[in-house]
Structure formats: C-alpha cells, structure tokens
PDB file of C-alpha atoms and ligand atoms in Angstrom:
ATOM      1  CA  MET A 524       0.005  -0.001  -0.006  1.00 43.00           C
ATOM      2  CA  GLY A 525       1.405   3.359  -1.043  1.00 43.00           C
ATOM      3  CA  SER A 526       4.997   2.063  -1.388  1.00 46.00           C
ATOM      4  CA  SER A 527       7.646   4.724  -1.993  1.00 46.00           C
ATOM      5  CA  SER A 528       8.727   3.083  -5.307  1.00 48.00           C
ATOM      6  CA  SER A 529       5.340   3.837  -6.922  1.00 51.00           C
ATOM      7  CA  LYS A 530       5.786   7.521  -6.119  1.00 54.00           C
ATOM      8  CA  SER A 531       8.994   7.738  -8.195  1.00 61.00           C
ATOM      9  CA  SER A 532       7.336   6.878 -11.561  1.00 73.00           C
ATOM     10  CA  TYR A 533       5.238   9.766 -12.734  1.00 76.00           C
ATOM     11  CA  TYR A 534       3.108   9.409 -15.840  1.00 77.00           C
ATOM     12  CA  PRO A 535       1.505  12.620 -17.148  1.00 80.00           C
ATOM     13  CA  PRO A 536      -2.273  12.146 -17.370  1.00 83.00           C
ATOM     14  CA  ALA A 537      -3.522  10.895 -20.755  1.00 88.00           C
ATOM     15  CA  GLU A 538      -6.198  13.603 -20.737  1.00 89.00           C
ATOM     16  CA  LEU A 539      -5.418  17.320 -20.651  1.00 88.00           C
ATOM     17  CA  ASP A 540      -7.486  19.594 -18.418  1.00 83.00           C
ATOM     18  CA  ARG A 541      -8.620  21.702 -21.364  1.00 86.00           C
ATOM     19  CA  SER A 542      -9.192  21.205 -25.089  1.00 88.00           C
ATOM     20  CA  TRP A 543      -6.483  22.931 -27.116  1.00 85.00           C
ATOM     21  CA  ARG A 544      -8.750  23.524 -30.125  1.00 89.00           C
ATOM     22  CA  LYS A 545     -12.312  24.751 -29.914  1.00 89.00           C
ATOM     23  CA  VAL A 546     -14.876  22.416 -31.425  1.00 92.00           C
ATOM     24  CA  THR A 547     -18.615  22.743 -31.403  1.00 91.00           C
ATOM     25  CA  TRP A 548     -19.800  19.217 -31.879  1.00 92.00           C
ATOM     26  CA  ARG A 549     -23.190  20.293 -33.175  1.00 89.00           C
ATOM     27  CA  GLU A 550     -21.546  22.355 -35.910  1.00 90.00           C
ATOM     28  CA  ARG A 551     -22.351  19.881 -38.704  1.00 91.00           C
ATOM     29  CA  ASN A 552     -25.557  21.735 -39.517  1.00 91.00           C
ATOM     30  CA  GLN A 553     -23.630  24.977 -39.799  1.00 94.00           C
ATOM     31  CA  ILE A 554     -20.652  23.807 -41.879  1.00 96.00           C
ATOM     32  CA  LEU A 555     -22.699  21.801 -44.384  1.00 96.00           C
ATOM     33  CA  PRO A 556     -24.839  24.734 -45.644  1.00 95.00           C
ATOM     34  CA  GLU A 557     -21.691  26.891 -45.740  1.00 96.00           C
ATOM     35  CA  LEU A 558     -20.058  24.361 -48.038  1.00 97.00           C
ATOM     36  CA  GLU A 559     -23.220  23.871 -50.069  1.00 97.00           C
ATOM     37  CA  SER A 560     -23.447  27.598 -50.834  1.00 96.00           C
ATOM     38  CA  LEU A 561     -19.765  27.884 -51.764  1.00 96.00           C
ATOM     39  CA  THR A 562     -19.086  29.108 -55.277  1.00 96.00           C
ATOM     40  CA  SER A 563     -15.867  29.189 -57.231  1.00 95.00           C
ATOM     41  CA  SER A 564     -14.792  30.543 -60.628  1.00 92.00           C
ATOM     42  CA  GLU A 565     -13.202  27.186 -61.376  1.00 95.00           C
ATOM     43  CA  VAL A 566     -13.347  23.675 -59.966  1.00 97.00           C
ATOM     44  CA  LEU A 567     -10.997  23.541 -56.979  1.00 98.00           C
ATOM     45  CA  LYS A 568      -8.523  20.704 -57.221  1.00 98.00           C
ATOM     46  CA  ILE A 569      -7.374  19.052 -54.022  1.00 98.00           C
ATOM     47  CA  LEU A 570      -4.554  16.510 -54.252  1.00 98.00           C
ATOM     48  CA  LEU A 571      -4.126  13.853 -51.588  1.00 98.00           C
ATOM     49  CA  TYR A 572      -0.707  12.265 -51.138  1.00 97.00           C
ATOM     50  CA  GLY A 573       1.018  10.243 -48.436  1.00 96.00           C
ATOM     51  CA  PRO A 574       2.224   6.768 -47.610  1.00 95.00           C
ATOM     52  CA  THR A 575       0.394   3.688 -48.875  1.00 92.00           C
ATOM     53  CA  GLY A 576      -2.332   2.619 -46.469  1.00 92.00           C
ATOM     54  CA  ALA A 577      -2.523   6.032 -44.737  1.00 95.00           C
ATOM     55  CA  GLY A 578      -6.235   6.358 -45.474  1.00 95.00           C
ATOM     56  CA  LYS A 579      -6.258   8.583 -48.602  1.00 95.00           C
ATOM     57  CA  SER A 580      -9.007   6.686 -50.432  1.00 93.00           C
ATOM     58  CA  SER A 581     -10.921   6.257 -47.174  1.00 94.00           C
ATOM     59  CA  PHE A 582     -10.752  10.025 -46.603  1.00 97.00           C
ATOM     60  CA  VAL A 583     -12.343  10.710 -50.011  1.00 96.00           C
ATOM     61  CA  ASN A 584     -15.132   8.283 -49.148  1.00 95.00           C
ATOM     62  CA  SER A 585     -15.498   9.707 -45.649  1.00 96.00           C
ATOM     63  CA  VAL A 586     -15.829  13.244 -47.005  1.00 97.00           C
ATOM     64  CA  GLN A 587     -18.555  12.135 -49.396  1.00 96.00           C
ATOM     65  CA  LYS A 588     -20.333  10.312 -46.535  1.00 96.00           C
ATOM     66  CA  ALA A 589     -20.156  13.383 -44.316  1.00 96.00           C
ATOM     67  CA  LEU A 590     -21.431  15.645 -47.116  1.00 97.00           C
ATOM     68  CA  LEU A 591     -24.374  13.378 -47.939  1.00 95.00           C
ATOM     69  CA  GLY A 592     -25.138  12.262 -44.375  1.00 92.00           C
ATOM     70  CA  ARG A 593     -25.380   8.656 -45.532  1.00 88.00           C
ATOM     71  CA  ASN A 594     -23.275   5.706 -46.531  1.00 88.00           C
ATOM     72  CA  VAL A 595     -21.796   5.498 -50.054  1.00 87.00           C
ATOM     73  CA  ILE A 596     -20.135   2.748 -52.051  1.00 80.00           C
ATOM     74  CA  SER A 597     -16.440   2.797 -51.258  1.00 73.00           C
ATOM     75  CA  ALA A 598     -14.060   3.571 -54.073  1.00 61.00           C
ATOM     76  CA  GLN A 599     -10.590   2.087 -54.115  1.00 58.00           C
ATOM     77  CA  GLU A 600      -9.974   1.497 -50.440  1.00 57.00           C
ATOM     78  CA  GLN A 601      -7.382  -1.106 -49.757  1.00 52.00           C
ATOM     79  CA  THR A 602      -7.938  -3.798 -47.175  1.00 49.00           C
ATOM     80  CA  ILE A 603      -5.438  -4.018 -44.363  1.00 47.00           C
ATOM     81  CA  ARG A 604      -4.834  -7.679 -45.088  1.00 49.00           C
ATOM     82  CA  SER A 605      -4.048  -7.274 -48.793  1.00 52.00           C
ATOM     83  CA  GLY A 606      -1.216  -4.915 -47.832  1.00 51.00           C
ATOM     84  CA  LYS A 607      -1.096  -3.555 -51.392  1.00 54.00           C
ATOM     85  CA  SER A 608      -2.352  -0.235 -52.519  1.00 47.00           C
ATOM     86  CA  PHE A 609      -5.248  -0.560 -54.923  1.00 65.00           C
ATOM     87  CA  THR A 610      -4.890   2.983 -56.112  1.00 76.00           C
ATOM     88  CA  ALA A 611      -2.525   2.661 -59.072  1.00 88.00           C
ATOM     89  CA  THR A 612      -4.131   5.258 -61.316  1.00 90.00           C
ATOM     90  CA  ILE A 613      -4.942   8.906 -60.845  1.00 93.00           C
ATOM     91  CA  LYS A 614      -8.627   9.458 -60.385  1.00 91.00           C
ATOM     92  CA  THR A 615     -10.605  12.631 -59.819  1.00 94.00           C
ATOM     93  CA  HIS A 616     -13.490  12.212 -57.404  1.00 95.00           C
ATOM     94  CA  LYS A 617     -16.406  14.647 -57.724  1.00 96.00           C
ATOM     95  CA  MET A 618     -18.439  15.265 -54.600  1.00 97.00           C
ATOM     96  CA  LYS A 619     -22.242  14.973 -54.681  1.00 96.00           C
ATOM     97  CA  LYS A 620     -24.571  17.374 -52.892  1.00 96.00           C
ATOM     98  CA  ARG A 621     -27.517  16.266 -50.731  1.00 94.00           C
ATOM     99  CA  GLY A 622     -30.172  17.881 -52.899  1.00 89.00           C
ATOM    100  CA  GLY A 623     -28.493  16.847 -56.186  1.00 93.00           C
ATOM    101  CA  GLY A 624     -25.700  18.486 -58.168  1.00 96.00           C
ATOM    102  CA  ARG A 625     -22.010  18.665 -57.323  1.00 97.00           C
ATOM    103  CA  PHE A 626     -19.707  20.715 -55.116  1.00 98.00           C
ATOM    104  CA  PRO A 627     -17.211  23.010 -56.895  1.00 98.00           C
ATOM    105  CA  PHE A 628     -14.268  20.992 -55.601  1.00 98.00           C
ATOM    106  CA  VAL A 629     -12.761  17.604 -56.456  1.00 98.00           C
ATOM    107  CA  PHE A 630     -10.249  15.258 -54.905  1.00 97.00           C
ATOM    108  CA  GLN A 631      -7.424  13.662 -56.771  1.00 96.00           C
ATOM    109  CA  ASP A 632      -6.545  10.300 -55.231  1.00 94.00           C
ATOM    110  CA  ILE A 633      -3.242   8.723 -56.228  1.00 94.00           C
ATOM    111  CA  MET A 634      -0.953   5.811 -55.523  1.00 93.00           C
ATOM    112  CA  GLY A 635       0.834   5.938 -52.162  1.00 94.00           C
ATOM    113  CA  LEU A 636       4.487   6.753 -51.442  1.00 96.00           C
ATOM    114  CA  GLN A 637       6.729   3.890 -50.398  1.00 94.00           C
ATOM    115  CA  PRO A 638      10.438   3.318 -49.768  1.00 94.00           C
ATOM    116  CA  ASP A 639      12.193   2.803 -53.137  1.00 90.00           C
ATOM    117  CA  ASN A 640      12.551  -0.980 -52.762  1.00 89.00           C
ATOM    118  CA  LEU A 641       8.783  -1.360 -52.282  1.00 90.00           C
ATOM    119  CA  GLY A 642       7.638   0.671 -55.293  1.00 89.00           C
ATOM    120  CA  GLY A 643       4.929   3.264 -54.836  1.00 92.00           C
ATOM    121  CA  ILE A 644       4.472   6.469 -56.797  1.00 95.00           C
ATOM    122  CA  GLU A 645       7.550   8.361 -58.059  1.00 95.00           C
ATOM    123  CA  THR A 646       8.068  11.710 -56.342  1.00 97.00           C
ATOM    124  CA  THR A 647       8.486  13.319 -59.779  1.00 97.00           C
ATOM    125  CA  ASP A 648       5.018  12.133 -60.732  1.00 97.00           C
ATOM    126  CA  VAL A 649       3.485  13.856 -57.691  1.00 98.00           C
ATOM    127  CA  ILE A 650       5.250  17.089 -58.821  1.00 98.00           C
ATOM    128  CA  ASN A 651       3.961  16.521 -62.354  1.00 98.00           C
ATOM    129  CA  ILE A 652       0.404  16.296 -60.954  1.00 98.00           C
ATOM    130  CA  LEU A 653       0.896  19.499 -58.944  1.00 98.00           C
ATOM    131  CA  GLU A 654       1.823  21.264 -62.153  1.00 97.00           C
ATOM    132  CA  GLY A 655      -1.138  19.789 -64.043  1.00 97.00           C
ATOM    133  CA  HIS A 656       0.874  17.558 -66.362  1.00 98.00           C
ATOM    134  CA  ILE A 657      -0.844  14.225 -65.661  1.00 97.00           C
ATOM    135  CA  SER A 658      -4.387  13.559 -66.892  1.00 95.00           C
ATOM    136  CA  ASP A 659      -6.982  11.383 -65.226  1.00 93.00           C
ATOM    137  CA  GLY A 660      -6.707   7.636 -65.783  1.00 92.00           C
ATOM    138  CA  TYR A 661      -2.916   7.520 -66.019  1.00 95.00           C
ATOM    139  CA  THR A 662      -1.542   4.344 -64.488  1.00 94.00           C
ATOM    140  CA  PHE A 663       1.564   5.016 -62.402  1.00 94.00           C
ATOM    141  CA  ASN A 664       4.748   3.093 -63.016  1.00 93.00           C
ATOM    142  CA  PRO A 665       6.682   2.717 -59.732  1.00 90.00           C
ATOM    143  CA  LEU A 666       9.880   2.221 -61.724  1.00 90.00           C
ATOM    144  CA  CYS A 667       9.824   5.458 -63.705  1.00 93.00           C
ATOM    145  CA  SER A 668       7.865   8.652 -63.932  1.00 95.00           C
ATOM    146  CA  ILE A 669       5.621   9.655 -66.851  1.00 97.00           C
ATOM    147  CA  THR A 670       7.415  10.569 -70.107  1.00 97.00           C
ATOM    148  CA  LYS A 671       6.577  13.738 -72.028  1.00 97.00           C
ATOM    149  CA  ASP A 672       5.397  11.739 -75.070  1.00 97.00           C
ATOM    150  CA  HIS A 673       2.834   9.713 -73.070  1.00 97.00           C
ATOM    151  CA  PRO A 674      -0.766  10.302 -74.246  1.00 97.00           C
ATOM    152  CA  LYS A 675      -1.779  11.170 -70.644  1.00 97.00           C
ATOM    153  CA  TYR A 676       0.984  13.820 -70.378  1.00 98.00           C
ATOM    154  CA  ASN A 677      -0.497  17.281 -70.639  1.00 97.00           C
ATOM    155  CA  GLN A 678       2.184  19.476 -72.259  1.00 97.00           C
ATOM    156  CA  GLN A 679       0.427  22.787 -71.677  1.00 97.00           C
ATOM    157  CA  PRO A 680      -1.705  22.676 -68.527  1.00 97.00           C
ATOM    158  CA  ASN A 681      -4.284  25.397 -67.921  1.00 96.00           C
ATOM    159  CA  PRO A 682      -4.453  26.975 -64.451  1.00 95.00           C
ATOM    160  CA  ASP A 683      -7.473  24.732 -63.671  1.00 94.00           C
ATOM    161  CA  ASP A 684      -5.448  21.592 -64.483  1.00 96.00           C
ATOM    162  CA  LYS A 685      -3.090  22.464 -61.625  1.00 97.00           C
ATOM    163  CA  VAL A 686      -3.540  21.610 -57.943  1.00 98.00           C
ATOM    164  CA  HIS A 687      -5.086  24.283 -55.677  1.00 98.00           C
ATOM    165  CA  CYS A 688      -4.515  22.634 -52.307  1.00 98.00           C
ATOM    166  CA  LEU A 689      -2.154  19.848 -51.331  1.00 98.00           C
ATOM    167  CA  VAL A 690      -3.214  17.522 -48.557  1.00 98.00           C
ATOM    168  CA  CYS A 691      -0.768  15.142 -46.912  1.00 98.00           C
ATOM    169  CA  ILE A 692      -2.578  12.181 -45.378  1.00 98.00           C
ATOM    170  CA  LEU A 693      -0.699  10.566 -42.508  1.00 98.00           C
ATOM    171  CA  PRO A 694      -1.712   7.693 -40.231  1.00 97.00           C
ATOM    172  CA  ALA A 695      -1.605   8.892 -36.614  1.00 97.00           C
ATOM    173  CA  ASP A 696      -0.920   5.415 -35.301  1.00 95.00           C
ATOM    174  CA  CYS A 697       2.436   4.982 -37.037  1.00 92.00           C
ATOM    175  CA  ILE A 698       4.009   8.354 -37.803  1.00 92.00           C
ATOM    176  CA  SER A 699       6.773   7.720 -35.261  1.00 90.00           C
ATOM    177  CA  ARG A 700       7.661   4.425 -36.935  1.00 91.00           C
ATOM    178  CA  MET A 701       7.390   5.676 -40.503  1.00 90.00           C
ATOM    179  CA  ASN A 702      10.223   5.096 -42.906  1.00 92.00           C
ATOM    180  CA  ASN A 703      12.638   8.045 -43.261  1.00 94.00           C
ATOM    181  CA  GLU A 704      12.836   7.608 -47.020  1.00 96.00           C
ATOM    182  CA  VAL A 705       9.074   8.207 -47.228  1.00 96.00           C
ATOM    183  CA  PHE A 706       9.452  11.341 -45.048  1.00 96.00           C
ATOM    184  CA  ASP A 707      12.232  12.598 -47.324  1.00 96.00           C
ATOM    185  CA  LYS A 708       9.967  12.151 -50.327  1.00 97.00           C
ATOM    186  CA  MET A 709       7.138  13.993 -48.579  1.00 97.00           C
ATOM    187  CA  ARG A 710       9.456  16.851 -47.594  1.00 97.00           C
ATOM    188  CA  PHE A 711      10.616  17.201 -51.171  1.00 97.00           C
ATOM    189  CA  ILE A 712       7.025  17.324 -52.456  1.00 98.00           C
ATOM    190  CA  ARG A 713       6.125  19.813 -49.749  1.00 97.00           C
ATOM    191  CA  LYS A 714       9.039  22.109 -50.605  1.00 97.00           C
ATOM    192  CA  THR A 715       8.178  22.046 -54.311  1.00 97.00           C
ATOM    193  CA  ALA A 716       4.544  22.867 -53.530  1.00 98.00           C
ATOM    194  CA  ALA A 717       5.703  25.726 -51.304  1.00 97.00           C
ATOM    195  CA  LYS A 718       7.714  27.173 -54.208  1.00 97.00           C
ATOM    196  CA  LEU A 719       4.508  27.066 -56.288  1.00 96.00           C
ATOM    197  CA  ASN A 720       2.664  28.814 -53.408  1.00 97.00           C
ATOM    198  CA  ILE A 721       0.182  25.960 -53.182  1.00 98.00           C
ATOM    199  CA  PRO A 722      -1.507  25.860 -49.751  1.00 98.00           C
ATOM    200  CA  GLN A 723      -0.778  22.720 -47.740  1.00 98.00           C
ATOM    201  CA  VAL A 724      -2.353  20.885 -44.886  1.00 98.00           C
ATOM    202  CA  ILE A 725      -1.936  17.576 -43.078  1.00 98.00           C
ATOM    203  CA  VAL A 726      -4.888  15.314 -42.335  1.00 98.00           C
ATOM    204  CA  LEU A 727      -4.037  12.848 -39.617  1.00 98.00           C
ATOM    205  CA  THR A 728      -6.156   9.660 -39.932  1.00 98.00           C
ATOM    206  CA  LYS A 729      -6.603   6.545 -37.804  1.00 98.00           C
ATOM    207  CA  VAL A 730      -6.773   8.556 -34.575  1.00 97.00           C
ATOM    208  CA  ASP A 731      -8.912   5.745 -33.122  1.00 97.00           C
ATOM    209  CA  GLN A 732      -5.930   3.412 -33.455  1.00 97.00           C
ATOM    210  CA  ALA A 733      -3.422   5.913 -32.105  1.00 96.00           C
ATOM    211  CA  CYS A 734      -4.917   6.742 -28.711  1.00 96.00           C
ATOM    212  CA  GLU A 735      -6.992   4.849 -26.196  1.00 95.00           C
ATOM    213  CA  VAL A 736      -8.768   7.997 -24.927  1.00 96.00           C
ATOM    214  CA  VAL A 737      -9.830   8.903 -28.485  1.00 97.00           C
ATOM    215  CA  ASN A 738     -10.767   5.313 -29.262  1.00 97.00           C
ATOM    216  CA  LYS A 739     -13.257   5.409 -26.393  1.00 97.00           C
ATOM    217  CA  ASP A 740     -14.563   8.898 -27.139  1.00 97.00           C
ATOM    218  CA  LEU A 741     -13.708  10.762 -30.345  1.00 97.00           C
ATOM    219  CA  LYS A 742     -14.957  14.009 -28.787  1.00 97.00           C
ATOM    220  CA  LYS A 743     -11.930  13.951 -26.477  1.00 96.00           C
ATOM    221  CA  ILE A 744      -9.553  14.289 -29.404  1.00 97.00           C
ATOM    222  CA  TYR A 745      -8.329  17.754 -28.424  1.00 96.00           C
ATOM    223  CA  GLN A 746      -7.906  16.700 -24.793  1.00 96.00           C
ATOM    224  CA  SER A 747      -5.715  13.744 -25.662  1.00 96.00           C
ATOM    225  CA  ARG A 748      -2.083  14.301 -24.704  1.00 95.00           C
ATOM    226  CA  LYS A 749      -0.983  11.617 -27.165  1.00 95.00           C
ATOM    227  CA  MET A 750      -2.788  13.286 -30.073  1.00 96.00           C
ATOM    228  CA  SER A 751      -1.343  16.651 -29.133  1.00 96.00           C
ATOM    229  CA  ASP A 752       2.153  15.084 -29.193  1.00 95.00           C
ATOM    230  CA  LYS A 753       1.541  13.378 -32.507  1.00 96.00           C
ATOM    231  CA  ILE A 754       0.329  16.581 -34.141  1.00 96.00           C
ATOM    232  CA  GLN A 755       3.428  18.357 -32.870  1.00 96.00           C
ATOM    233  CA  GLU A 756       5.583  15.533 -34.274  1.00 96.00           C
ATOM    234  CA  CYS A 757       3.934  15.881 -37.713  1.00 95.00           C
ATOM    235  CA  SER A 758       4.455  19.616 -37.630  1.00 96.00           C
ATOM    236  CA  ASP A 759       8.142  19.222 -36.738  1.00 96.00           C
ATOM    237  CA  LYS A 760       8.803  16.491 -39.276  1.00 94.00           C
ATOM    238  CA  LEU A 761       7.116  18.155 -42.240  1.00 95.00           C
ATOM    239  CA  GLY A 762       7.355  21.824 -41.323  1.00 95.00           C
ATOM    240  CA  ILE A 763       3.604  22.483 -41.428  1.00 96.00           C
ATOM    241  CA  SER A 764       2.193  24.745 -38.767  1.00 96.00           C
ATOM    242  CA  LEU A 765      -0.028  23.271 -36.050  1.00 96.00           C
ATOM    243  CA  ASN A 766      -3.125  25.167 -37.212  1.00 95.00           C
ATOM    244  CA  ASN A 767      -2.937  23.444 -40.612  1.00 97.00           C
ATOM    245  CA  ILE A 768      -3.048  19.924 -39.153  1.00 98.00           C
ATOM    246  CA  TYR A 769      -6.426  18.188 -38.791  1.00 98.00           C
ATOM    247  CA  PRO A 770      -6.932  14.894 -36.957  1.00 98.00           C
ATOM    248  CA  VAL A 771      -9.857  12.853 -38.296  1.00 98.00           C
ATOM    249  CA  GLN A 772     -11.350   9.418 -37.994  1.00 98.00           C
ATOM    250  CA  ASN A 773     -12.391   7.998 -41.323  1.00 97.00           C
ATOM    251  CA  TYR A 774     -15.578   5.996 -41.793  1.00 95.00           C
ATOM    252  CA  TYR A 775     -13.742   2.696 -42.111  1.00 90.00           C
ATOM    253  CA  ALA A 776     -16.363   0.365 -40.621  1.00 88.00           C
ATOM    254  CA  GLU A 777     -19.278   2.477 -39.407  1.00 87.00           C
ATOM    255  CA  ILE A 778     -22.210   2.865 -41.819  1.00 86.00           C
ATOM    256  CA  THR A 779     -24.352   5.162 -39.685  1.00 90.00           C
ATOM    257  CA  PRO A 780     -23.425   8.876 -39.719  1.00 91.00           C
ATOM    258  CA  ASP A 781     -21.718   9.984 -36.494  1.00 95.00           C
ATOM    259  CA  GLU A 782     -21.740  13.570 -35.256  1.00 95.00           C
ATOM    260  CA  ALA A 783     -18.134  13.737 -34.011  1.00 97.00           C
ATOM    261  CA  THR A 784     -16.745  11.893 -37.077  1.00 97.00           C
ATOM    262  CA  ASP A 785     -18.604  14.238 -39.400  1.00 97.00           C
ATOM    263  CA  VAL A 786     -17.612  17.422 -37.585  1.00 97.00           C
ATOM    264  CA  LEU A 787     -13.879  16.616 -37.603  1.00 98.00           C
ATOM    265  CA  ILE A 788     -14.037  15.738 -41.320  1.00 98.00           C
ATOM    266  CA  LEU A 789     -16.114  18.807 -42.229  1.00 98.00           C
ATOM    267  CA  MET A 790     -13.889  21.151 -40.202  1.00 97.00           C
ATOM    268  CA  ALA A 791     -10.875  19.912 -42.138  1.00 98.00           C
ATOM    269  CA  LEU A 792     -12.777  20.111 -45.428  1.00 98.00           C
ATOM    270  CA  ARG A 793     -13.993  23.643 -44.828  1.00 98.00           C
ATOM    271  CA  ASP A 794     -10.430  24.898 -44.368  1.00 98.00           C
ATOM    272  CA  ILE A 795      -9.003  22.869 -47.272  1.00 98.00           C
ATOM    273  CA  VAL A 796     -11.640  24.221 -49.649  1.00 98.00           C
ATOM    274  CA  ASN A 797     -11.264  27.798 -48.455  1.00 98.00           C
ATOM    275  CA  PHE A 798      -7.455  27.639 -48.754  1.00 98.00           C
ATOM    276  CA  ALA A 799      -7.884  26.345 -52.337  1.00 98.00           C
ATOM    277  CA  LYS A 800     -10.340  29.138 -53.089  1.00 97.00           C
ATOM    278  CA  ASP A 801      -7.965  31.784 -51.652  1.00 97.00           C
ATOM    279  CA  PHE A 802      -5.176  30.384 -53.808  1.00 97.00           C
ATOM    280  CA  VAL A 803      -7.243  30.706 -56.990  1.00 97.00           C
ATOM    281  CA  GLU A 804      -8.432  34.208 -56.078  1.00 95.00           C
ATOM    282  CA  ASP A 805      -4.944  35.435 -55.155  1.00 93.00           C
ATOM    283  CA  ARG A 806      -3.473  33.924 -58.327  1.00 87.00           C
ATOM    284  CA  ASP A 807      -5.922  35.691 -60.691  1.00 77.00           C
TER     285      ASP A 807
HETATM  286  N1  GDP B1169      -9.169   2.270 -37.759  1.00 75.11           N
HETATM  287  C1  GDP B1169      -9.096   3.038 -38.845  1.00 75.11           C
HETATM  288  N2  GDP B1169      -8.835   2.471 -40.037  1.00 75.11           N
HETATM  289  C2  GDP B1169      -8.771   3.273 -41.110  1.00 75.11           C
HETATM  290  C3  GDP B1169      -8.965   4.706 -41.043  1.00 75.11           C
HETATM  291  N3  GDP B1169      -8.798   5.207 -42.292  1.00 75.11           N
HETATM  292  C4  GDP B1169      -8.531   4.169 -43.108  1.00 75.11           C
HETATM  293  N4  GDP B1169      -8.513   2.998 -42.426  1.00 75.11           N
HETATM  294  C5  GDP B1169      -8.223   1.660 -42.965  1.00 75.11           C
HETATM  295  O1  GDP B1169      -6.850   1.647 -43.419  1.00 75.11           O
HETATM  296  C6  GDP B1169      -6.731   0.864 -44.591  1.00 75.11           C
HETATM  297  C7  GDP B1169      -6.046   1.657 -45.698  1.00 75.11           C
HETATM  298  O2  GDP B1169      -6.886   2.717 -46.119  1.00 75.11           O
HETATM  299  P1  GDP B1169      -6.849   3.305 -47.611  1.00 75.11           P
HETATM  300  O3  GDP B1169      -7.867   4.401 -47.626  1.00 75.11           O
HETATM  301  O4  GDP B1169      -6.978   2.266 -48.653  1.00 75.11           O
HETATM  302  O5  GDP B1169      -5.353   3.875 -47.685  1.00 75.11           O
HETATM  303  P2  GDP B1169      -4.599   4.580 -48.937  1.00 75.11           P
HETATM  304  O6  GDP B1169      -3.604   3.568 -49.443  1.00 75.11           O
HETATM  305  O7  GDP B1169      -3.913   5.758 -48.319  1.00 75.11           O
HETATM  306  O8  GDP B1169      -5.619   4.964 -49.967  1.00 75.11           O
HETATM  307  C8  GDP B1169      -8.161   0.413 -44.949  1.00 75.11           C
HETATM  308  O9  GDP B1169      -8.345  -0.912 -44.467  1.00 75.11           O
HETATM  309  C9  GDP B1169      -9.077   1.369 -44.194  1.00 75.11           C
HETATM  310  O10 GDP B1169     -10.306   0.800 -43.837  1.00 75.11           O
HETATM  311  C10 GDP B1169      -9.262   5.278 -39.759  1.00 75.11           C
HETATM  312  O11 GDP B1169      -9.447   6.490 -39.563  1.00 75.11           O
HETATM  313  N5  GDP B1169      -9.311   4.391 -38.698  1.00 75.11           N
HETATM  314 MG1   MG B1170      -5.730   4.431 -51.975  1.00 75.11          MG
END
C-alpha cells in the first residue's frame, strides 16, 4: 500500500485539463450549408498524397459520406490484409450534394508513397500532378515517372489543371515508426509545392488506433495528450504549422453517420476548400 517506489514513476495524465482547439460538436448543420453555398470561378482541385495505407481513399469516401449524411459505395480502399495499394491510377473524385448536383471541388486520389525498394508512386510524378501535367486515368509506373510523349501527359496545362490545395494524409498510429525515405519524399514534395505557393495541410487519420482515450470517445480528441504530441511531431517532421493539421477518424467500418466523425471531417474540409479558393483568387 502506497509504497515509495510507486511515487517515483510519474506518468502525465492521458487527458489534458482543457481542449487545445475549440470544437462545437453540433456544428455539422452549420458547416454543411456553408459548403453547399460555396461558389468558385473554377473547380478547386485538391490533391491527396502520403504513404500507402494512410487512409487517402478512405478520406475521399468519408468526405462524401459526411457531405451526404449517408453511406456511399467505397471507391478504391485497400484492405489491411491485402497490404497492397489498390490505387494505381490517378482518379478525380467529384463530390455529390444532398439535394443533387456537385460541389465546386474535387479530390485527386493517387498511388501511395513507399520506400524505393517497395515501389509506390515516383516523387516526380506527384510534382507533375501539382503542375497539371498528368491527366486522369494515367496508371503510375513505380519504376519510372511519366514521359513527355505519353498520351496522358498534358504538355500545356491550364491553371485549372493544376492543384489548388495539397493535402498530406498521414496515419496517426504509425508516424513515429514511419520510414525516413518516405518522409524525405514527402518533404521534397512539400518544398516544391511551397515554391509554387500551393496551400498545404496535413490530415491525420486513424486517430482511433493511435490513442486509447480517443478510441473510447472521439470528442476527447483535443484533450488527448498523445494526439497533441503526434500533431506536434507531424508539424516538426514536415514543417507544417499546427493550425494546418487536422486529426480525423475515417468512416472505415461504421455505416451510420456519427456527429463527431462528421464534424472533424467537415472542419478539415472547410479549411481545405477555403485555402484552395484563396489560392485561386490570389493567383488571378
Ligand atoms: N481504424 C481506422 N482504419 C482506417 C482509417 N482510415 C482508413 N482506415 C483503414 O486503413 C486501410 C487503408 O486505407 P486506404 O484508404 O486504402 O489507404 P490509402 O492507401 O492511403 O488509400 C483500410 O483498411 C481502411 O479501412 C481510420 O481512420 N481508422
Ligand atoms: Mg488508396
């Protein structure tokens, strides 16, 4: 009982006293109409990149589910067991509105980054997409990047062929263990995008697998010490400021809409879309 040895090991509490980001969990009904009334002079192009299995394809599906408030048929998600990325081509995903019609933004989902010996998309190809050189339907070759004479190579991209917001998708549960080669590739992509003035954010997925507190209650995400540390780690490793990092849980198994899941996804989406819109407006 109360031995002195137990006093010497101090573990900081897993839950912080206060949330470090303000979230109104009932905000779904405010963000959705905001997004539905959004207009843009051109379709806003959002590119998702990151390691294979990070949850890129799941994020596209989760966004569509949150926007429609119902389940949708999943496109291109990989199963954990298969271990291989299904997404080998570049595909543009349009987002449907509840009352019909489409949102003025699209997601480009691509093959994941891997260490060189495991294949994955070539860094040069991600840069080519940023600059609008690769057309939809191109199948990536992990051994070499697209050649200028390929039918899917767009020699003279228009401004609307280019990317307007770059989103790095990272799995919260394994960022600390992630391969350095993959981080180097991501840093190179990030620096190139910065030179092109493209806004950049990080979406941190799989928060349910990264922290016990969050796994039990997603609404405690901004009170979780572990999540706060992980977000700081992402920021340090990729040089993206804390207020451009969004933790989310994807709809990976749940088919019924969930308030907290939706709000985190829609909060990230609102900023991503507004950053893309700012980029287009500032460019013109
Ligand atoms: N637990 C959990 N699993 C997820 C989450 N997001 C994605 N997954 C699972 O992770 C695996 C890889 O996801 P996928 O979207 O295919 O990754 P991609 O290679 O980046 O496109 C799939 O089995 C997903 O169901 C999440 O937020 N939580
Ligand atoms: Mg995928």
